[in-house]
Amino acid sequence: MAGDKDTLLSMGFDPARVEWALKAIGNRGLQPAMDHILENEGKPVPDLGAVNESSSSRPADGMDVDDDEDLEALRAMGLAKGASGSADAEAKSIKCSQCGKTFKNTGLANYHAEKSGHDQFEESTEEIKPLTEEEKKQKLEELRVKMAEKRARKAEEEAKENRANELIRRKQGTDMNKLKEELKEKEILKEVEAKKREKIEDAKARAAVKAQIEADKKARAEKAAREKALREGRAIVDAPSTSAPAPAAQAVASGTPKVHTHARLQIRMSTGGPPLTTTLPAEAPLRELAEFVASHSPDIDVDNVTFTQNFPRKTFAVGDFSKTLKDLGFVPSAALVATP
């Protein structure tokens, strides 16, 4: 109907969907057309030439027996009483026994059956009057409210989905930043460990070089002393050793005080482990002892190590590294505790 079509178009429905709905229900009223549009909102509009209009029919008892299509439809629904039967009262509508709705014709009843799945119908003498203008306006308002609610639900679902996606995105970003920070911390730790190992290796190398220099100096001094003794015709006397007490005994017997040129040192680590022993020249600085200890213990830092003497109780730190072992009282021997 032109009036229903104009009304639907004024509501903003797509013209193609309006044509589809009106043709599909056979122009049977505004409400069925709106129901059809809402039911098929997400479906593509088919070729209207292939859409069959709902057949026009009259109530079951007043139908023309020559209208085979309507007769067969009513028989299928159990409405027809026979090919030429008639009711006591004239049937003016068709009623759904399951939900109580009444329909003007079999086309609308069939549409309701397909939509709801109901299959029990009966004839009714209730006459369905056409909608007044006021009722049409009310139906339109109900449709607008229904569509607004549907749009609101859809917007709420989309907002909920967007919030969930945003939370997932933020969590992924947080996890990625945390992973980057952990990797950065590991790289920093690796660099610190590498620098520490490099420092220890440098200290060991310096200590080894200094020890070699001292050994070379000692060897050259002994060689020079032997050569001088040979030139002067004196007996060659080897450097004193801890295993040969004869020179010390000779010095005591002759009354000449013995001059100690080396310091025998025993160092215990405050962190535990076996003690270290070494012999250094009496004129060697305390720093040389620190480098020796650092070369044998990776926990020792040359610039931070301290030495403690128990008897008498004294502590020696980096400020004493330039002093000789002789000046510090470590000659001829001393026992110390090294603390990192």
mmCIF file of N, CA, C and O in Angstrom, residues 126-225:
data_model
loop_
_atom_site.group_PDB
_atom_site.id
_atom_site.type_symbol
_atom_site.label_atom_id
_atom_site.label_comp_id
_atom_site.label_asym_id
_atom_site.label_seq_id
_atom_site.Cartn_x
_atom_site.Cartn_y
_atom_site.Cartn_z
ATOM 1 N N GLU A 126 -13.333 -13.208 15.216
ATOM 2 C CA GLU A 126 -12.879 -11.851 15.565
ATOM 3 C C GLU A 126 -12.430 -11.137 14.302
ATOM 4 O O GLU A 126 -11.619 -11.646 13.532
ATOM 5 N N GLU A 127 -12.962 -9.983 14.100
ATOM 6 C CA GLU A 127 -12.614 -9.199 12.922
ATOM 7 C C GLU A 127 -11.466 -8.255 13.261
ATOM 8 O O GLU A 127 -11.511 -7.547 14.267
ATOM 9 N N ILE A 128 -10.437 -8.297 12.416
ATOM 10 C CA ILE A 128 -9.277 -7.437 12.636
ATOM 11 C C ILE A 128 -9.493 -6.145 11.878
ATOM 12 O O ILE A 128 -9.578 -6.127 10.644
ATOM 13 N N LYS A 129 -9.656 -5.094 12.606
ATOM 14 C CA LYS A 129 -9.893 -3.803 11.987
ATOM 15 C C LYS A 129 -8.576 -3.163 11.575
ATOM 16 O O LYS A 129 -7.550 -3.376 12.213
ATOM 17 N N PRO A 130 -8.586 -2.393 10.524
ATOM 18 C CA PRO A 130 -7.355 -1.707 10.123
ATOM 19 C C PRO A 130 -6.939 -0.697 11.183
ATOM 20 O O PRO A 130 -7.758 -0.175 11.934
ATOM 21 N N LEU A 131 -5.633 -0.452 11.232
ATOM 22 C CA LEU A 131 -5.091 0.470 12.229
ATOM 23 C C LEU A 131 -5.540 1.895 11.944
ATOM 24 O O LEU A 131 -5.571 2.341 10.792
ATOM 25 N N THR A 132 -5.896 2.592 13.020
ATOM 26 C CA THR A 132 -6.209 4.026 12.884
ATOM 27 C C THR A 132 -4.912 4.803 12.796
ATOM 28 O O THR A 132 -3.808 4.263 13.021
ATOM 29 N N GLU A 133 -5.026 6.072 12.465
ATOM 30 C CA GLU A 133 -3.832 6.906 12.393
ATOM 31 C C GLU A 133 -3.115 6.967 13.738
ATOM 32 O O GLU A 133 -1.884 6.967 13.810
ATOM 33 N N GLU A 134 -3.906 7.013 14.820
ATOM 34 C CA GLU A 134 -3.302 7.064 16.155
ATOM 35 C C GLU A 134 -2.549 5.766 16.459
ATOM 36 O O GLU A 134 -1.453 5.770 17.028
ATOM 37 N N GLU A 135 -3.171 4.631 16.073
ATOM 38 C CA GLU A 135 -2.503 3.343 16.307
ATOM 39 C C GLU A 135 -1.249 3.211 15.459
ATOM 40 O O GLU A 135 -0.241 2.645 15.898
ATOM 41 N N LYS A 136 -1.323 3.732 14.218
ATOM 42 C CA LYS A 136 -0.129 3.700 13.384
ATOM 43 C C LYS A 136 1.012 4.490 14.025
ATOM 44 O O LYS A 136 2.163 4.068 14.052
ATOM 45 N N LYS A 137 0.656 5.682 14.548
ATOM 46 C CA LYS A 137 1.690 6.491 15.210
ATOM 47 C C LYS A 137 2.265 5.762 16.419
ATOM 48 O O LYS A 137 3.471 5.790 16.671
ATOM 49 N N GLN A 138 1.381 5.091 17.168
ATOM 50 C CA GLN A 138 1.840 4.343 18.333
ATOM 51 C C GLN A 138 2.788 3.205 17.914
ATOM 52 O O GLN A 138 3.813 2.963 18.536
ATOM 53 N N LYS A 139 2.386 2.492 16.824
ATOM 54 C CA LYS A 139 3.233 1.409 16.327
ATOM 55 C C LYS A 139 4.602 1.942 15.881
ATOM 56 O O LYS A 139 5.646 1.342 16.128
ATOM 57 N N LEU A 140 4.555 3.097 15.187
ATOM 58 C CA LEU A 140 5.813 3.690 14.737
ATOM 59 C C LEU A 140 6.695 4.069 15.923
ATOM 60 O O LEU A 140 7.912 3.871 15.903
ATOM 61 N N GLU A 141 6.056 4.618 16.967
ATOM 62 C CA GLU A 141 6.832 5.005 18.150
ATOM 63 C C GLU A 141 7.426 3.770 18.828
ATOM 64 O O GLU A 141 8.585 3.778 19.266
ATOM 65 N N GLU A 142 6.613 2.700 18.897
ATOM 66 C CA GLU A 142 7.131 1.453 19.480
ATOM 67 C C GLU A 142 8.312 0.929 18.667
ATOM 68 O O GLU A 142 9.310 0.438 19.223
ATOM 69 N N LEU A 143 8.181 1.034 17.335
ATOM 70 C CA LEU A 143 9.270 0.572 16.470
ATOM 71 C C LEU A 143 10.524 1.411 16.672
ATOM 72 O O LEU A 143 11.633 0.890 16.737
ATOM 73 N N ARG A 144 10.331 2.741 16.790
ATOM 74 C CA ARG A 144 11.493 3.606 17.013
ATOM 75 C C ARG A 144 12.184 3.264 18.338
ATOM 76 O O ARG A 144 13.412 3.202 18.422
ATOM 77 N N VAL A 145 11.382 3.050 19.383
ATOM 78 C CA VAL A 145 11.948 2.678 20.686
ATOM 79 C C VAL A 145 12.700 1.355 20.602
ATOM 80 O O VAL A 145 13.802 1.197 21.130
ATOM 81 N N LYS A 146 12.066 0.408 19.882
ATOM 82 C CA LYS A 146 12.700 -0.904 19.741
ATOM 83 C C LYS A 146 14.026 -0.793 18.999
ATOM 84 O O LYS A 146 15.034 -1.403 19.383
ATOM 85 N N MET A 147 14.021 0.000 17.920
ATOM 86 C CA MET A 147 15.254 0.174 17.150
ATOM 87 C C MET A 147 16.309 0.914 17.967
ATOM 88 O O MET A 147 17.504 0.603 17.906
ATOM 89 N N ALA A 148 15.865 1.932 18.758
ATOM 90 C CA ALA A 148 16.815 2.666 19.600
ATOM 91 C C ALA A 148 17.441 1.751 20.645
ATOM 92 O O ALA A 148 18.651 1.805 20.913
ATOM 93 N N GLU A 149 16.618 0.875 21.237
ATOM 94 C CA GLU A 149 17.143 -0.076 22.223
ATOM 95 C C GLU A 149 18.137 -1.039 21.579
ATOM 96 O O GLU A 149 19.175 -1.375 22.157
ATOM 97 N N LYS A 150 17.790 -1.468 20.360
ATOM 98 C CA LYS A 150 18.685 -2.388 19.661
ATOM 99 C C LYS A 150 20.022 -1.722 19.348
ATOM 100 O O LYS A 150 21.090 -2.311 19.528
ATOM 101 N N ARG A 151 19.947 -0.452 18.889
ATOM 102 C CA ARG A 151 21.187 0.272 18.611
ATOM 103 C C ARG A 151 21.997 0.488 19.887
ATOM 104 O O ARG A 151 23.228 0.389 19.885
ATOM 105 N N ALA A 152 21.291 0.789 20.999
ATOM 106 C CA ALA A 152 21.992 1.005 22.271
ATOM 107 C C ALA A 152 22.689 -0.267 22.732
ATOM 108 O O ALA A 152 23.833 -0.235 23.202
ATOM 109 N N ARG A 153 21.975 -1.420 22.599
ATOM 110 C CA ARG A 153 22.603 -2.694 22.978
ATOM 111 C C ARG A 153 23.826 -2.978 22.115
ATOM 112 O O ARG A 153 24.867 -3.430 22.600
ATOM 113 N N LYS A 154 23.695 -2.701 20.820
ATOM 114 C CA LYS A 154 24.802 -2.927 19.909
ATOM 115 C C LYS A 154 25.989 -2.023 20.247
ATOM 116 O O LYS A 154 27.148 -2.452 20.259
ATOM 117 N N ALA A 155 25.679 -0.728 20.564
ATOM 118 C CA ALA A 155 26.754 0.201 20.927
ATOM 119 C C ALA A 155 27.429 -0.229 22.223
ATOM 120 O O ALA A 155 28.661 -0.144 22.367
ATOM 121 N N GLU A 156 26.620 -0.728 23.184
ATOM 122 C CA GLU A 156 27.192 -1.192 24.449
ATOM 123 C C GLU A 156 28.088 -2.404 24.240
ATOM 124 O O GLU A 156 29.173 -2.511 24.832
ATOM 125 N N GLU A 157 27.630 -3.337 23.389
ATOM 126 C CA GLU A 157 28.453 -4.517 23.098
ATOM 127 C C GLU A 157 29.762 -4.124 22.415
ATOM 128 O O GLU A 157 30.829 -4.659 22.727
ATOM 129 N N GLU A 158 29.663 -3.175 21.469
ATOM 130 C CA GLU A 158 30.882 -2.720 20.792
ATOM 131 C C GLU A 158 31.826 -2.028 21.762
ATOM 132 O O GLU A 158 33.047 -2.215 21.706
ATOM 133 N N ALA A 159 31.259 -1.200 22.681
ATOM 134 C CA ALA A 159 32.107 -0.524 23.674
ATOM 135 C C ALA A 159 32.777 -1.534 24.597
ATOM 136 O O ALA A 159 33.964 -1.401 24.931
ATOM 137 N N LYS A 160 32.017 -2.566 24.992
ATOM 138 C CA LYS A 160 32.581 -3.610 25.846
ATOM 139 C C LYS A 160 33.709 -4.344 25.136
ATOM 140 O O LYS A 160 34.766 -4.628 25.716
ATOM 141 N N GLU A 161 33.475 -4.660 23.860
ATOM 142 C CA GLU A 161 34.516 -5.341 23.078
ATOM 143 C C GLU A 161 35.753 -4.453 22.909
ATOM 144 O O GLU A 161 36.891 -4.928 23.005
ATOM 145 N N ASN A 162 35.516 -3.142 22.684
ATOM 146 C CA ASN A 162 36.649 -2.218 22.544
ATOM 147 C C ASN A 162 37.446 -2.126 23.828
ATOM 148 O O ASN A 162 38.688 -2.067 23.805
ATOM 149 N N ARG A 163 36.735 -2.114 24.987
ATOM 150 C CA ARG A 163 37.447 -2.073 26.272
ATOM 151 C C ARG A 163 38.276 -3.325 26.478
ATOM 152 O O ARG A 163 39.413 -3.263 26.957
ATOM 153 N N ALA A 164 37.697 -4.479 26.120
ATOM 154 C CA ALA A 164 38.442 -5.733 26.270
ATOM 155 C C ALA A 164 39.685 -5.733 25.374
ATOM 156 O O ALA A 164 40.777 -6.146 25.793
ATOM 157 N N ASN A 165 39.518 -5.258 24.131
ATOM 158 C CA ASN A 165 40.669 -5.190 23.221
ATOM 159 C C ASN A 165 41.734 -4.231 23.735
ATOM 160 O O ASN A 165 42.940 -4.489 23.612
ATOM 161 N N GLU A 166 41.283 -3.109 24.333
ATOM 162 C CA GLU A 166 42.238 -2.134 24.873
ATOM 163 C C GLU A 166 43.013 -2.721 26.046
ATOM 164 O O GLU A 166 44.228 -2.514 26.179
ATOM 165 N N LEU A 167 42.313 -3.478 26.902
ATOM 166 C CA LEU A 167 43.003 -4.129 28.025
ATOM 167 C C LEU A 167 44.034 -5.129 27.532
ATOM 168 O O LEU A 167 45.141 -5.227 28.070
ATOM 169 N N ILE A 168 43.667 -5.887 26.499
ATOM 170 C CA ILE A 168 44.610 -6.860 25.931
ATOM 171 C C ILE A 168 45.818 -6.137 25.355
ATOM 172 O O ILE A 168 46.978 -6.542 25.558
ATOM 173 N N ARG A 169 45.561 -5.019 24.646
ATOM 174 C CA ARG A 169 46.665 -4.268 24.045
ATOM 175 C C ARG A 169 47.590 -3.692 25.117
ATOM 176 O O ARG A 169 48.817 -3.749 25.007
ATOM 177 N N ARG A 170 46.981 -3.154 26.187
ATOM 178 C CA ARG A 170 47.808 -2.601 27.263
ATOM 179 C C ARG A 170 48.631 -3.670 27.952
ATOM 180 O O ARG A 170 49.793 -3.451 28.295
ATOM 181 N N LYS A 171 48.011 -4.830 28.189
ATOM 182 C CA LYS A 171 48.734 -5.927 28.847
ATOM 183 C C LYS A 171 49.908 -6.378 27.986
ATOM 184 O O LYS A 171 51.013 -6.639 28.489
ATOM 185 N N GLN A 172 49.667 -6.490 26.682
ATOM 186 C CA GLN A 172 50.754 -6.880 25.784
ATOM 187 C C GLN A 172 51.874 -5.856 25.810
ATOM 188 O O GLN A 172 53.056 -6.202 25.827
ATOM 189 N N GLY A 173 51.493 -4.543 25.841
ATOM 190 C CA GLY A 173 52.511 -3.497 25.916
ATOM 191 C C GLY A 173 53.287 -3.551 27.215
ATOM 192 O O GLY A 173 54.514 -3.396 27.242
ATOM 193 N N THR A 174 52.573 -3.802 28.353
ATOM 194 C CA THR A 174 53.240 -3.907 29.649
ATOM 195 C C THR A 174 54.189 -5.093 29.678
ATOM 196 O O THR A 174 55.324 -4.993 30.170
ATOM 197 N N ASP A 175 53.734 -6.232 29.171
ATOM 198 C CA ASP A 175 54.591 -7.420 29.145
ATOM 199 C C ASP A 175 55.833 -7.177 28.285
ATOM 200 O O ASP A 175 56.940 -7.606 28.636
ATOM 201 N N MET A 176 55.653 -6.487 27.152
ATOM 202 C CA MET A 176 56.792 -6.210 26.282
ATOM 203 C C MET A 176 57.795 -5.277 26.959
ATOM 204 O O MET A 176 59.012 -5.496 26.907
ATOM 205 N N ASN A 177 57.292 -4.242 27.654
ATOM 206 C CA ASN A 177 58.188 -3.320 28.360
ATOM 207 C C ASN A 177 58.927 -4.032 29.488
ATOM 208 O O ASN A 177 60.122 -3.788 29.714
ATOM 209 N N LYS A 178 58.219 -4.903 30.201
ATOM 210 C CA LYS A 178 58.863 -5.652 31.282
ATOM 211 C C LYS A 178 59.955 -6.555 30.732
ATOM 212 O O LYS A 178 61.050 -6.657 31.318
ATOM 213 N N LEU A 179 59.683 -7.203 29.616
ATOM 214 C CA LEU A 179 60.682 -8.078 29.005
ATOM 215 C C LEU A 179 61.909 -7.274 28.574
ATOM 216 O O LEU A 179 63.058 -7.705 28.773
ATOM 217 N N LYS A 180 61.677 -6.080 27.992
ATOM 218 C CA LYS A 180 62.793 -5.233 27.583
ATOM 219 C C LYS A 180 63.632 -4.809 28.781
ATOM 220 O O LYS A 180 64.878 -4.801 28.720
ATOM 221 N N GLU A 181 62.979 -4.460 29.893
ATOM 222 C CA GLU A 181 63.706 -4.056 31.094
ATOM 223 C C GLU A 181 64.538 -5.212 31.651
ATOM 224 O O GLU A 181 65.680 -5.017 32.071
ATOM 225 N N GLU A 182 63.949 -6.415 31.651
ATOM 226 C CA GLU A 182 64.691 -7.581 32.149
ATOM 227 C C GLU A 182 65.917 -7.849 31.274
ATOM 228 O O GLU A 182 67.006 -8.142 31.786
ATOM 229 N N LEU A 183 65.747 -7.758 29.952
ATOM 230 C CA LEU A 183 66.886 -7.967 29.060
ATOM 231 C C LEU A 183 67.961 -6.904 29.279
ATOM 232 O O LEU A 183 69.169 -7.208 29.266
ATOM 233 N N LYS A 184 67.524 -5.663 29.505
ATOM 234 C CA LYS A 184 68.483 -4.584 29.740
ATOM 235 C C LYS A 184 69.254 -4.823 31.037
ATOM 236 O O LYS A 184 70.475 -4.622 31.098
ATOM 237 N N GLU A 185 68.547 -5.253 32.098
ATOM 238 C CA GLU A 185 69.206 -5.539 33.364
ATOM 239 C C GLU A 185 70.218 -6.678 33.207
ATOM 240 O O GLU A 185 71.320 -6.620 33.769
ATOM 241 N N LYS A 186 69.856 -7.702 32.447
ATOM 242 C CA LYS A 186 70.781 -8.807 32.230
ATOM 243 C C LYS A 186 72.030 -8.348 31.482
ATOM 244 O O LYS A 186 73.156 -8.772 31.793
ATOM 245 N N GLU A 187 71.827 -7.476 30.483
ATOM 246 C CA GLU A 187 72.980 -6.959 29.735
ATOM 247 C C GLU A 187 73.887 -6.142 30.644
ATOM 248 O O GLU A 187 75.121 -6.237 30.568
ATOM 249 N N ILE A 188 73.291 -5.347 31.540
ATOM 250 C CA ILE A 188 74.097 -4.546 32.472
ATOM 251 C C ILE A 188 74.888 -5.456 33.404
ATOM 252 O O ILE A 188 76.083 -5.219 33.663
ATOM 253 N N LEU A 189 74.232 -6.502 33.923
ATOM 254 C CA LEU A 189 74.931 -7.441 34.804
ATOM 255 C C LEU A 189 76.082 -8.131 34.073
ATOM 256 O O LEU A 189 77.165 -8.335 34.642
ATOM 257 N N LYS A 190 75.838 -8.487 32.811
ATOM 258 C CA LYS A 190 76.910 -9.119 32.033
ATOM 259 C C LYS A 190 78.096 -8.175 31.872
ATOM 260 O O LYS A 190 79.258 -8.585 31.987
ATOM 261 N N GLU A 191 77.808 -6.892 31.595
ATOM 262 C CA GLU A 191 78.893 -5.915 31.434
ATOM 263 C C GLU A 191 79.664 -5.734 32.739
ATOM 264 O O GLU A 191 80.902 -5.642 32.730
ATOM 265 N N VAL A 192 78.934 -5.690 33.871
ATOM 266 C CA VAL A 192 79.607 -5.545 35.170
ATOM 267 C C VAL A 192 80.509 -6.732 35.448
ATOM 268 O O VAL A 192 81.663 -6.580 35.893
ATOM 269 N N GLU A 193 79.977 -7.937 35.200
ATOM 270 C CA GLU A 193 80.781 -9.142 35.432
ATOM 271 C C GLU A 193 82.007 -9.166 34.516
ATOM 272 O O GLU A 193 83.101 -9.548 34.929
ATOM 273 N N ALA A 194 81.809 -8.759 33.257
ATOM 274 C CA ALA A 194 82.936 -8.751 32.326
ATOM 275 C C ALA A 194 84.003 -7.757 32.776
ATOM 276 O O ALA A 194 85.214 -8.051 32.730
ATOM 277 N N LYS A 195 83.581 -6.566 33.227
ATOM 278 C CA LYS A 195 84.556 -5.579 33.708
ATOM 279 C C LYS A 195 85.274 -6.074 34.958
ATOM 280 O O LYS A 195 86.477 -5.839 35.122
ATOM 281 N N LYS A 196 84.544 -6.747 35.840
ATOM 282 C CA LYS A 196 85.157 -7.277 37.053
ATOM 283 C C LYS A 196 86.207 -8.333 36.712
ATOM 284 O O LYS A 196 87.323 -8.336 37.259
ATOM 285 N N ARG A 197 85.843 -9.245 35.788
ATOM 286 C CA ARG A 197 86.818 -10.272 35.382
ATOM 287 C C ARG A 197 88.040 -9.632 34.717
ATOM 288 O O ARG A 197 89.176 -10.048 34.940
ATOM 289 N N GLU A 198 87.773 -8.612 33.890
ATOM 290 C CA GLU A 198 88.876 -7.933 33.223
ATOM 291 C C GLU A 198 89.805 -7.263 34.238
ATOM 292 O O GLU A 198 91.036 -7.304 34.102
ATOM 293 N N LYS A 199 89.205 -6.664 35.283
ATOM 294 C CA LYS A 199 89.997 -6.011 36.321
ATOM 295 C C LYS A 199 90.848 -7.024 37.077
ATOM 296 O O LYS A 199 92.028 -6.779 37.385
ATOM 297 N N ILE A 200 90.232 -8.179 37.382
ATOM 298 C CA ILE A 200 90.977 -9.230 38.096
ATOM 299 C C ILE A 200 92.130 -9.744 37.241
ATOM 300 O O ILE A 200 93.257 -9.929 37.730
ATOM 301 N N GLU A 201 91.854 -9.950 35.948
ATOM 302 C CA GLU A 201 92.908 -10.433 35.060
ATOM 303 C C GLU A 201 94.039 -9.411 34.939
ATOM 304 O O GLU A 201 95.220 -9.774 34.920
ATOM 305 N N ASP A 202 93.665 -8.121 34.883
ATOM 306 C CA ASP A 202 94.704 -7.079 34.828
ATOM 307 C C ASP A 202 95.550 -7.089 36.099
ATOM 308 O O ASP A 202 96.781 -6.948 36.043
ATOM 309 N N ALA A 203 94.886 -7.230 37.261
ATOM 310 C CA ALA A 203 95.623 -7.265 38.528
ATOM 311 C C ALA A 203 96.564 -8.468 38.574
ATOM 312 O O ALA A 203 97.718 -8.354 39.023
ATOM 313 N N LYS A 204 96.059 -9.611 38.120
ATOM 314 C CA LYS A 204 96.918 -10.804 38.093
ATOM 315 C C LYS A 204 98.115 -10.600 37.171
ATOM 316 O O LYS A 204 99.257 -10.969 37.504
ATOM 317 N N ALA A 205 97.854 -9.988 36.010
ATOM 318 C CA ALA A 205 98.948 -9.761 35.061
ATOM 319 C C ALA A 205 99.984 -8.805 35.641
ATOM 320 O O ALA A 205 101.205 -9.028 35.522
ATOM 321 N N ARG A 206 99.506 -7.701 36.300
ATOM 322 C CA ARG A 206 100.446 -6.762 36.904
ATOM 323 C C ARG A 206 101.263 -7.416 38.004
ATOM 324 O O ARG A 206 102.476 -7.200 38.116
ATOM 325 N N ALA A 207 100.570 -8.236 38.838
ATOM 326 C CA ALA A 207 101.288 -8.923 39.917
ATOM 327 C C ALA A 207 102.323 -9.884 39.363
ATOM 328 O O ALA A 207 103.456 -9.982 39.882
ATOM 329 N N ALA A 208 101.958 -10.589 38.283
ATOM 330 C CA ALA A 208 102.913 -11.530 37.694
ATOM 331 C C ALA A 208 104.113 -10.797 37.110
ATOM 332 O O ALA A 208 105.266 -11.232 37.248
ATOM 333 N N VAL A 209 103.835 -9.636 36.457
ATOM 334 C CA VAL A 209 104.946 -8.865 35.882
ATOM 335 C C VAL A 209 105.865 -8.347 36.975
ATOM 336 O O VAL A 209 107.105 -8.418 36.878
ATOM 337 N N LYS A 210 105.282 -7.819 38.051
ATOM 338 C CA LYS A 210 106.099 -7.299 39.145
ATOM 339 C C LYS A 210 106.899 -8.406 39.814
ATOM 340 O O LYS A 210 108.081 -8.221 40.185
ATOM 341 N N ALA A 211 106.263 -9.562 40.003
ATOM 342 C CA ALA A 211 106.976 -10.694 40.604
ATOM 343 C C ALA A 211 108.143 -11.102 39.723
ATOM 344 O O ALA A 211 109.243 -11.414 40.222
ATOM 345 N N GLN A 212 107.939 -11.101 38.408
ATOM 346 C CA GLN A 212 109.022 -11.457 37.496
ATOM 347 C C GLN A 212 110.153 -10.423 37.558
ATOM 348 O O GLN A 212 111.347 -10.769 37.524
ATOM 349 N N ILE A 213 109.760 -9.135 37.631
ATOM 350 C CA ILE A 213 110.773 -8.073 37.726
ATOM 351 C C ILE A 213 111.606 -8.237 38.996
ATOM 352 O O ILE A 213 112.844 -8.125 38.980
ATOM 353 N N GLU A 214 110.917 -8.514 40.123
ATOM 354 C CA GLU A 214 111.642 -8.709 41.381
ATOM 355 C C GLU A 214 112.556 -9.929 41.311
ATOM 356 O O GLU A 214 113.685 -9.897 41.812
ATOM 357 N N ALA A 215 112.043 -10.990 40.683
ATOM 358 C CA ALA A 215 112.883 -12.188 40.548
ATOM 359 C C ALA A 215 114.104 -11.897 39.684
ATOM 360 O O ALA A 215 115.227 -12.339 39.993
ATOM 361 N N ASP A 216 113.900 -11.124 38.589
ATOM 362 C CA ASP A 216 115.029 -10.764 37.735
ATOM 363 C C ASP A 216 116.025 -9.885 38.478
ATOM 364 O O ASP A 216 117.261 -10.061 38.360
ATOM 365 N N LYS A 217 115.509 -8.918 39.252
ATOM 366 C CA LYS A 217 116.389 -8.045 40.027
ATOM 367 C C LYS A 217 117.207 -8.855 41.037
ATOM 368 O O LYS A 217 118.407 -8.626 41.221
ATOM 369 N N LYS A 218 116.512 -9.791 41.704
ATOM 370 C CA LYS A 218 117.199 -10.628 42.686
ATOM 371 C C LYS A 218 118.267 -11.486 42.016
ATOM 372 O O LYS A 218 119.404 -11.618 42.525
ATOM 373 N N ALA A 219 117.923 -12.042 40.853
ATOM 374 C CA ALA A 219 118.904 -12.879 40.151
ATOM 375 C C ALA A 219 120.106 -12.047 39.709
ATOM 376 O O ALA A 219 121.266 -12.485 39.818
ATOM 377 N N ARG A 220 119.836 -10.815 39.202
ATOM 378 C CA ARG A 220 120.955 -9.962 38.785
ATOM 379 C C ARG A 220 121.821 -9.555 39.975
ATOM 380 O O ARG A 220 123.070 -9.518 39.883
ATOM 381 N N ALA A 221 121.184 -9.289 41.131
ATOM 382 C CA ALA A 221 121.951 -8.916 42.329
ATOM 383 C C ALA A 221 122.824 -10.063 42.792
ATOM 384 O O ALA A 221 124.005 -9.875 43.175
ATOM 385 N N GLU A 222 122.251 -11.254 42.790
ATOM 386 C CA GLU A 222 123.043 -12.422 43.215
ATOM 387 C C GLU A 222 124.194 -12.674 42.256
ATOM 388 O O GLU A 222 125.326 -12.994 42.657
ATOM 389 N N LYS A 223 123.921 -12.502 40.944
ATOM 390 C CA LYS A 223 124.979 -12.698 39.952
ATOM 391 C C LYS A 223 126.086 -11.661 40.131
ATOM 392 O O LYS A 223 127.296 -11.980 40.078
ATOM 393 N N ALA A 224 125.671 -10.406 40.378
ATOM 394 C CA ALA A 224 126.691 -9.363 40.584
ATOM 395 C C ALA A 224 127.504 -9.629 41.834
ATOM 396 O O ALA A 224 128.742 -9.405 41.865
ATOM 397 N N ALA A 225 126.833 -10.119 42.901
ATOM 398 C CA ALA A 225 127.553 -10.408 44.150
ATOM 399 C C ALA A 225 128.554 -11.537 43.945
ATOM 400 O O ALA A 225 129.690 -11.485 44.459
#
